[in-house]
XYZ file of C-alpha atoms in Angstrom:
531
model
C 125.647 90.783 134.395
C 128.994 89.571 134.872
C 130.957 93.035 134.248
C 130.411 96.224 132.722
C 133.222 98.533 131.269
C 132.168 102.258 131.688
C 132.435 104.782 128.894
C 135.933 105.160 127.767
C 137.560 108.511 129.452
C 139.009 110.976 127.216
C 142.741 110.829 126.900
C 144.786 113.153 129.027
C 146.508 115.561 126.744
C 150.457 115.485 127.153
C 151.257 119.010 128.497
C 154.427 119.211 126.371
C 152.676 118.255 123.222
C 152.226 120.758 120.335
C 149.589 120.274 117.634
C 151.066 120.015 114.068
C 154.136 119.177 112.302
C 155.371 116.169 110.254
C 157.675 113.374 110.895
C 159.439 110.925 108.670
C 160.301 107.318 109.414
C 162.540 104.817 107.165
C 161.893 101.112 106.383
C 163.977 98.930 104.223
C 161.015 96.837 102.977
C 158.037 98.010 101.248
C 154.789 97.410 103.173
C 152.819 94.208 102.330
C 149.403 95.432 102.753
C 147.196 98.156 104.719
C 144.105 95.789 105.031
C 143.526 94.965 108.700
C 142.031 91.457 107.663
C 145.308 90.684 105.858
C 148.364 92.430 107.382
C 150.205 90.428 109.930
C 153.866 91.647 110.466
C 155.273 94.213 113.205
C 155.635 96.861 110.376
C 152.266 97.056 108.855
C 150.398 96.294 112.245
C 151.741 99.566 113.488
C 150.335 101.372 110.364
C 147.126 99.728 110.307
C 146.401 100.408 113.681
C 147.131 104.186 112.757
C 144.267 103.944 110.146
C 141.747 101.810 111.942
C 140.075 101.364 115.137
C 138.394 98.436 116.757
C 135.955 97.479 119.695
C 138.520 97.541 122.028
C 142.167 98.828 122.463
C 144.929 98.975 125.169
C 145.966 101.836 127.297
C 149.047 103.282 125.491
C 152.453 101.474 126.355
C 150.263 98.915 128.477
C 148.647 95.542 128.275
C 145.468 96.890 130.023
C 142.403 96.502 127.810
C 139.934 99.518 127.519
C 136.629 100.166 125.305
C 137.417 101.793 122.014
C 134.757 101.994 119.343
C 132.758 100.055 121.866
C 132.029 102.794 124.330
C 130.962 100.007 126.809
C 130.266 96.320 127.089
C 128.375 93.729 129.043
C 129.154 90.074 129.669
C 126.235 87.532 130.410
C 126.595 85.542 133.644
C 127.436 82.415 131.669
C 130.378 84.257 130.066
C 129.140 83.343 126.675
C 127.302 86.501 125.416
C 129.105 89.916 124.950
C 127.094 92.893 124.202
C 128.734 96.196 123.222
C 127.370 99.700 122.941
C 128.983 101.592 120.095
C 130.223 105.180 120.211
C 127.853 107.378 118.233
C 129.004 109.879 115.591
C 132.204 108.157 114.794
C 133.076 108.600 110.841
C 134.847 106.510 108.470
C 137.449 108.552 106.509
C 134.954 108.704 103.691
C 132.672 110.836 105.769
C 130.191 108.121 106.574
C 129.090 107.171 110.115
C 130.059 103.767 111.267
C 127.377 101.630 112.818
C 127.002 97.941 114.116
C 126.461 96.807 110.508
C 129.843 97.825 109.855
C 131.264 95.637 112.857
C 129.333 92.812 111.497
C 130.522 93.057 108.185
C 133.998 93.388 109.025
C 133.920 90.195 111.266
C 132.173 88.242 108.451
C 134.852 89.385 106.063
C 137.706 88.375 108.164
C 136.338 84.939 108.872
C 135.283 84.074 105.193
C 137.928 82.003 103.607
C 137.626 83.991 100.343
C 139.569 86.805 102.419
C 142.236 84.350 103.223
C 143.019 86.193 106.494
C 145.743 84.806 108.776
C 143.798 85.884 111.585
C 140.554 84.004 110.738
C 141.212 81.382 113.487
C 141.073 84.053 116.289
C 137.378 84.078 116.032
C 136.837 80.480 116.507
C 134.679 80.791 119.504
C 131.962 82.661 117.825
C 128.783 80.666 117.147
C 128.736 79.799 113.316
C 132.534 80.161 112.861
C 132.715 76.539 111.807
C 130.097 76.968 109.005
C 131.683 80.247 107.690
C 135.268 78.475 107.491
C 133.899 75.624 105.989
C 132.154 77.822 103.203
C 128.678 76.862 104.424
C 127.482 80.433 105.617
C 128.414 83.945 104.744
C 127.873 85.304 107.971
C 128.734 84.577 111.660
C 125.497 83.160 113.200
C 126.692 84.423 116.678
C 127.165 88.016 115.665
C 123.594 90.002 115.906
C 122.960 93.583 114.928
C 120.728 94.873 117.726
C 120.297 98.278 116.664
C 122.433 100.645 114.826
C 124.783 101.309 118.159
C 124.457 97.734 119.625
C 126.090 94.360 118.688
C 125.840 91.034 120.451
C 128.369 88.155 120.398
C 127.428 84.812 121.381
C 130.039 82.223 121.855
C 130.197 78.415 121.833
C 132.257 78.427 125.117
C 133.368 81.012 127.646
C 136.295 82.645 126.363
C 138.635 85.010 128.593
C 140.551 86.064 125.648
C 137.650 87.376 123.444
C 138.067 91.115 124.439
C 141.804 90.737 123.446
C 140.594 89.416 120.222
C 138.389 92.419 119.962
C 141.571 94.508 120.227
C 143.677 92.978 117.680
C 144.198 94.554 114.104
C 142.055 91.682 112.374
C 138.994 93.044 114.334
C 139.336 96.495 113.298
C 136.228 98.079 111.717
C 136.136 98.623 107.701
C 133.355 100.205 105.475
C 131.627 97.719 103.084
C 131.352 100.266 100.050
C 135.088 100.886 99.888
C 136.168 97.221 100.189
C 133.643 96.291 97.444
C 135.183 99.472 95.356
C 138.450 98.263 95.500
C 138.142 94.622 95.901
C 141.605 92.925 96.373
C 143.146 96.287 96.326
C 141.590 97.639 99.373
C 144.847 97.117 101.195
C 146.303 99.656 99.009
C 143.350 102.080 99.339
C 142.686 101.612 103.038
C 139.563 103.686 104.755
C 139.163 103.351 108.502
C 138.182 105.486 111.302
C 141.499 105.953 112.633
C 143.717 108.931 113.689
C 145.265 109.300 110.183
C 143.896 109.006 106.725
C 145.697 107.371 103.836
C 147.222 109.982 101.398
C 149.720 108.451 99.380
C 151.565 105.100 98.507
C 154.206 105.186 95.841
C 155.333 101.503 95.803
C 158.918 101.093 96.619
C 159.382 104.666 97.808
C 156.855 106.076 100.101
C 153.467 105.787 102.280
C 152.022 109.053 103.359
C 149.399 109.427 106.154
C 147.738 112.820 107.207
C 145.942 113.810 110.073
C 142.192 112.854 110.526
C 140.487 116.274 111.518
C 137.181 114.235 112.354
C 138.784 111.779 114.673
C 136.652 111.041 117.606
C 139.363 111.083 120.260
C 139.524 114.722 120.745
C 143.025 116.411 120.686
C 144.559 113.568 118.678
C 146.566 112.915 116.641
C 149.185 115.716 117.513
C 150.915 115.315 114.006
C 149.622 116.831 110.730
C 151.606 114.037 108.840
C 153.392 110.850 108.847
C 155.737 110.021 106.039
C 157.455 106.567 105.591
C 160.341 106.463 103.176
C 160.745 102.770 101.857
C 163.903 101.202 100.429
C 166.355 102.453 103.209
C 169.139 100.355 104.516
C 169.133 100.471 108.351
C 172.640 101.668 108.478
C 171.964 104.229 105.915
C 168.790 105.359 107.871
C 170.828 105.565 111.000
C 173.512 107.991 109.245
C 170.345 110.067 108.012
C 169.054 110.290 111.635
C 172.430 111.642 112.861
C 172.193 114.303 110.017
C 168.819 115.464 111.179
C 167.354 114.194 107.685
C 164.687 111.580 109.261
C 162.851 111.268 112.665
C 162.805 107.465 113.378
C 164.622 104.606 111.779
C 161.860 102.192 111.673
C 163.769 99.074 111.655
C 165.822 100.057 114.684
C 169.483 100.507 115.350
C 171.527 98.225 113.245
C 173.097 95.461 115.419
C 176.502 96.249 114.023
C 176.178 99.826 115.326
C 174.464 99.311 118.491
C 177.633 99.440 120.671
C 178.870 102.413 119.003
C 175.446 104.328 119.378
C 175.217 103.098 123.223
C 178.734 104.339 123.853
C 177.893 108.114 122.708
C 176.136 109.813 125.539
C 174.374 112.266 122.924
C 172.939 109.308 120.917
C 172.353 106.958 123.870
C 169.991 109.727 125.218
C 167.863 109.477 122.183
C 167.482 105.734 122.331
C 164.145 104.485 122.946
C 163.818 100.859 124.520
C 160.692 98.645 124.950
C 159.811 95.180 126.073
C 158.179 92.935 123.566
C 155.912 89.949 124.514
C 158.629 87.838 123.185
C 160.446 84.668 124.187
C 163.386 83.052 122.307
C 163.532 79.270 123.322
C 165.167 75.980 122.680
C 162.721 73.072 121.885
C 163.540 69.505 122.869
C 161.221 67.008 121.068
C 159.699 65.246 124.272
C 158.615 62.026 121.807
C 162.328 61.314 121.005
C 164.900 59.591 122.800
C 166.629 60.682 124.992
C 164.438 63.879 125.404
C 161.462 61.739 126.292
C 163.223 61.658 129.718
C 162.656 64.627 131.911
C 165.825 64.471 133.746
C 167.787 64.948 130.320
C 165.626 67.768 129.441
C 166.194 69.322 132.995
C 169.906 68.659 132.514
C 169.676 70.815 129.240
C 168.157 73.607 130.974
C 170.986 73.751 133.473
C 173.656 73.538 130.892
C 172.730 76.759 128.873
C 174.583 80.014 129.890
C 171.834 82.639 129.008
C 174.053 85.521 130.155
C 176.560 84.712 127.507
C 173.905 84.409 124.826
C 172.219 87.671 125.602
C 176.069 89.301 125.530
C 176.389 87.935 121.972
C 173.527 89.988 120.846
C 174.844 93.155 122.693
C 172.525 92.966 125.678
C 169.594 93.548 123.526
C 167.573 91.109 125.517
C 167.302 89.868 129.185
C 167.587 86.160 130.316
C 164.272 84.175 130.485
C 163.504 81.679 133.190
C 159.900 80.660 132.061
C 157.892 80.587 128.746
C 156.032 83.960 129.541
C 157.885 87.129 129.058
C 158.106 89.488 132.140
C 155.315 91.980 130.955
C 152.888 89.408 130.188
C 150.081 88.877 132.806
C 150.771 85.601 134.651
C 154.431 85.934 134.905
C 155.649 84.495 137.968
C 158.125 87.059 139.437
C 158.864 84.622 142.311
C 159.840 81.851 139.920
C 163.644 81.543 139.611
C 163.835 78.728 136.863
C 166.825 76.396 136.443
C 170.152 77.735 137.620
C 173.204 77.647 135.155
C 175.023 74.585 136.688
C 177.350 72.521 134.711
C 177.898 69.932 137.423
C 174.396 69.391 138.158
C 173.428 69.105 134.473
C 176.054 66.309 134.287
C 174.657 64.632 137.530
C 171.190 64.780 135.920
C 172.494 62.998 132.847
C 174.256 60.266 134.525
C 170.756 59.620 136.558
C 169.174 59.543 133.180
C 171.737 56.864 132.114
C 173.907 59.084 130.040
C 176.884 59.550 132.105
C 178.895 60.184 128.761
C 176.435 62.337 127.156
C 175.025 61.655 123.748
C 174.991 62.797 120.051
C 172.000 64.983 118.816
C 170.895 67.614 116.173
C 170.157 71.299 116.883
C 168.237 73.044 114.146
C 168.754 76.800 113.777
C 167.455 79.407 111.228
C 170.655 80.515 109.048
C 170.359 84.418 109.441
C 172.601 86.372 111.944
C 172.675 86.389 114.913
C 171.077 82.751 115.040
C 174.000 80.585 113.804
C 176.156 82.351 116.369
C 173.712 81.668 119.085
C 173.485 78.229 117.861
C 177.136 77.779 118.330
C 177.065 78.994 121.605
C 174.268 76.656 122.712
C 176.441 73.981 121.138
C 179.525 74.789 123.136
C 177.551 74.587 126.502
C 176.014 71.256 125.330
C 179.521 70.101 124.856
C 180.661 70.979 128.339
C 178.119 68.711 129.654
C 179.002 65.771 127.030
C 176.072 66.392 124.646
C 177.540 66.595 121.212
C 174.974 68.654 118.966
C 175.512 68.902 115.267
C 173.845 72.179 114.020
C 171.632 72.167 111.067
C 171.508 75.766 109.895
C 168.713 76.276 107.426
C 166.216 78.595 105.801
C 163.267 79.653 108.189
C 161.009 77.777 105.983
C 162.991 74.446 106.592
C 163.468 75.003 110.266
C 159.538 75.482 110.558
C 158.811 72.483 108.563
C 161.237 70.250 110.655
C 159.499 71.352 113.916
C 156.192 70.601 112.416
C 157.371 67.091 111.664
C 157.093 64.671 114.647
C 160.374 63.020 113.696
C 161.848 66.131 112.063
C 163.919 67.703 114.723
C 165.342 66.651 118.332
C 166.367 70.340 119.138
C 165.385 73.640 117.695
C 166.680 77.096 118.573
C 163.583 79.443 118.045
C 165.539 82.628 117.068
C 164.070 84.324 114.078
C 160.782 82.514 114.433
C 160.498 83.071 118.267
C 157.143 83.528 119.569
C 155.686 87.061 119.858
C 152.336 87.114 121.457
C 149.217 88.340 119.230
C 147.483 89.713 122.265
C 148.738 90.163 125.898
C 147.218 87.018 127.324
C 149.188 84.204 128.811
C 146.832 81.382 127.005
C 148.504 82.809 123.648
C 151.903 81.428 124.826
C 150.400 77.953 125.651
C 147.685 76.675 123.011
C 149.757 77.098 119.866
C 153.314 76.273 121.207
C 152.864 74.166 124.321
C 149.429 72.806 124.163
C 148.225 69.574 122.711
C 146.427 71.530 119.936
C 149.803 72.789 118.607
C 151.310 69.102 118.780
C 150.355 68.161 115.470
C 151.943 68.026 111.899
C 152.575 71.339 110.789
C 152.157 72.784 114.086
C 154.179 75.242 116.270
C 154.489 72.886 119.271
C 157.916 71.755 118.171
C 158.661 70.228 121.548
C 155.769 68.145 120.851
C 154.704 68.414 124.409
C 151.090 67.357 125.327
C 149.780 67.335 128.948
C 146.170 66.469 128.883
C 145.897 67.681 132.587
C 147.257 70.922 131.713
C 145.186 71.379 128.918
C 142.120 70.912 130.957
C 143.577 73.433 133.669
C 144.204 75.896 130.547
C 140.446 75.522 129.596
C 139.363 76.082 133.118
C 141.431 79.156 133.104
C 140.021 80.473 129.987
C 136.460 80.111 131.052
C 137.023 82.808 133.913
C 135.634 85.626 131.784
C 134.944 88.179 134.711
C 137.452 90.887 134.525
C 137.184 91.259 138.248
C 138.666 87.748 138.575
C 141.662 88.309 136.269
C 144.083 88.005 139.111
C 142.795 84.542 139.924
C 143.022 83.451 136.329
C 146.644 84.762 136.124
C 147.425 82.745 139.085
C 146.186 79.600 137.535
C 148.094 80.388 134.489
C 151.515 80.848 136.596
C 150.792 77.524 138.206
C 150.371 75.854 134.517
C 153.622 77.165 133.477
C 155.298 76.074 136.546
C 154.270 72.728 135.906
C 155.634 73.089 132.068
C 159.077 73.969 133.610
C 158.877 71.027 135.836
C 158.417 69.029 132.689
C 161.184 71.140 130.968
C 160.246 70.765 127.179
C 161.841 74.075 126.595
C 164.824 75.888 127.593
C 163.472 79.646 127.659
C 166.518 81.709 126.770
C 165.731 85.290 126.524
C 163.056 88.134 126.153
C 164.198 90.390 123.454
C 164.116 94.174 123.775
C 163.432 96.361 121.003
C 165.509 99.581 120.566
C 165.156 102.316 118.259
C 165.996 106.313 118.223
C 164.169 109.510 117.651
C 165.469 112.886 116.358
C 166.388 115.593 118.774
C 163.162 117.234 117.775
C 160.796 114.213 118.736
C 158.441 114.396 121.456
C 156.346 111.423 122.782
C 159.293 109.378 123.159
C 157.414 107.433 125.846
C 155.099 106.151 123.034
C 157.791 104.816 120.823
C 158.410 101.099 120.826
C 156.879 100.721 124.425
C 153.428 99.333 123.377
C 154.114 95.484 123.900
C 151.162 94.348 122.106
C 152.629 93.709 118.637
C 152.658 97.399 117.872
C 156.081 98.985 117.831
C 155.015 102.690 117.335
C 151.874 104.245 118.284
C 151.785 107.130 116.078
C 148.495 108.837 117.582
C 150.476 110.170 120.491
C 153.657 111.108 118.937
C 154.626 114.802 118.550
C 157.388 117.174 117.521
C 158.677 120.128 119.899
C 159.705 122.740 117.100
C 156.293 123.466 115.874
C 155.901 127.101 115.778
């Protein structure tokens, strides 16, 4: 066997934690769904993770994988067969024990076109996926129930991202009888194995979760209840927090109040900051003149004053110098990127045959702060002779232009910028920089396609042995260095998330620090005023 994960150790209980109590979180918008096969935004992913579990998970606040409902796993020498041993005695919220049949059912369901899951494509390496996706089969041929506590996955190719896929919400395990009972409304009557149980959902008003007394993680969760109040404007939520009426403003600190909060020592002490697997970037369409010239693209990289753009958003980000965010495996700490150098940018443009610059268009989403950022980019480009007219459009229109090969010379990605689905460097390549994404309707808006790098990416993803993760990360670092030489993007910043907690809140280290698409991990949150 290539590798085996030992049984997951029990969590170390926080010595400051107290069992009991309740917290209140606010959100402006109602929740779309609590079905793990359907939910795909940062708000409901956090809630879904509270109600459900998957075979794999991450150590809190890190990108380190560990077994979850899968107690251990083995990987065959060819990297194409994964066999999981499941934990015994894990119960769904309805009292029934979870078994391997439930895991298989959940994956068959998420890949079935009738479910209309936005995550179905993540399971493409499993044998039989194409047949299920085409409606030719109801079940994945590559998923086999060996016995009630053993499940085997056969893949069509080695896939180093497979364990990450087993950790995302789309892989979370659901009970067939509850899905069949509620049908399309299962997302409003969720039943999982998670730390909390669904208690109430009054549309447009509140969602309530209660502690799962049978949760298999002994000692967790700490809280007895989590209440989400819906329809709260972020500024109103902040005022309520300051009055002690709520515990967490789920939408974060409103940009208009950010400087005020940070200037107040008492409020600043309760601010919780966390990095995301996020990069905001400018794309240049490499199939359109003059961006088909690498020197032009390199010049644009040197023309952008990233520090000034970060200041525009009240320093809620850090400047970026490569596509990967700093907390992503494969991020190259030694790489410095392109310097901000107006003179050098002008010289490169002259070498490329554009001593007087040129005219182009910059597409951007029309919601704040994106128009302001686009104007800053426009000013930077003008300083080197590039006259860019701004096309400020609705999100859907910008996405449509990016997915059209003749649609947009340049795009500022803000508001649509990439946040990783899982913490693996391949997720920043395939959809947005690889040849597979350079298709009509795709997300590779630079239309950059390097066949050699595609081959190297496939080679890196064939390294499935966890013991060789360092070697694989180094390969990805080299791929992204080459991408930066070709300069299809200007990586601009990596956004941070900021929220606040009430004075009675404990467990601050587990708010907004989980970089894996999950803003808050409620399992570990506690209050300090429990009697």
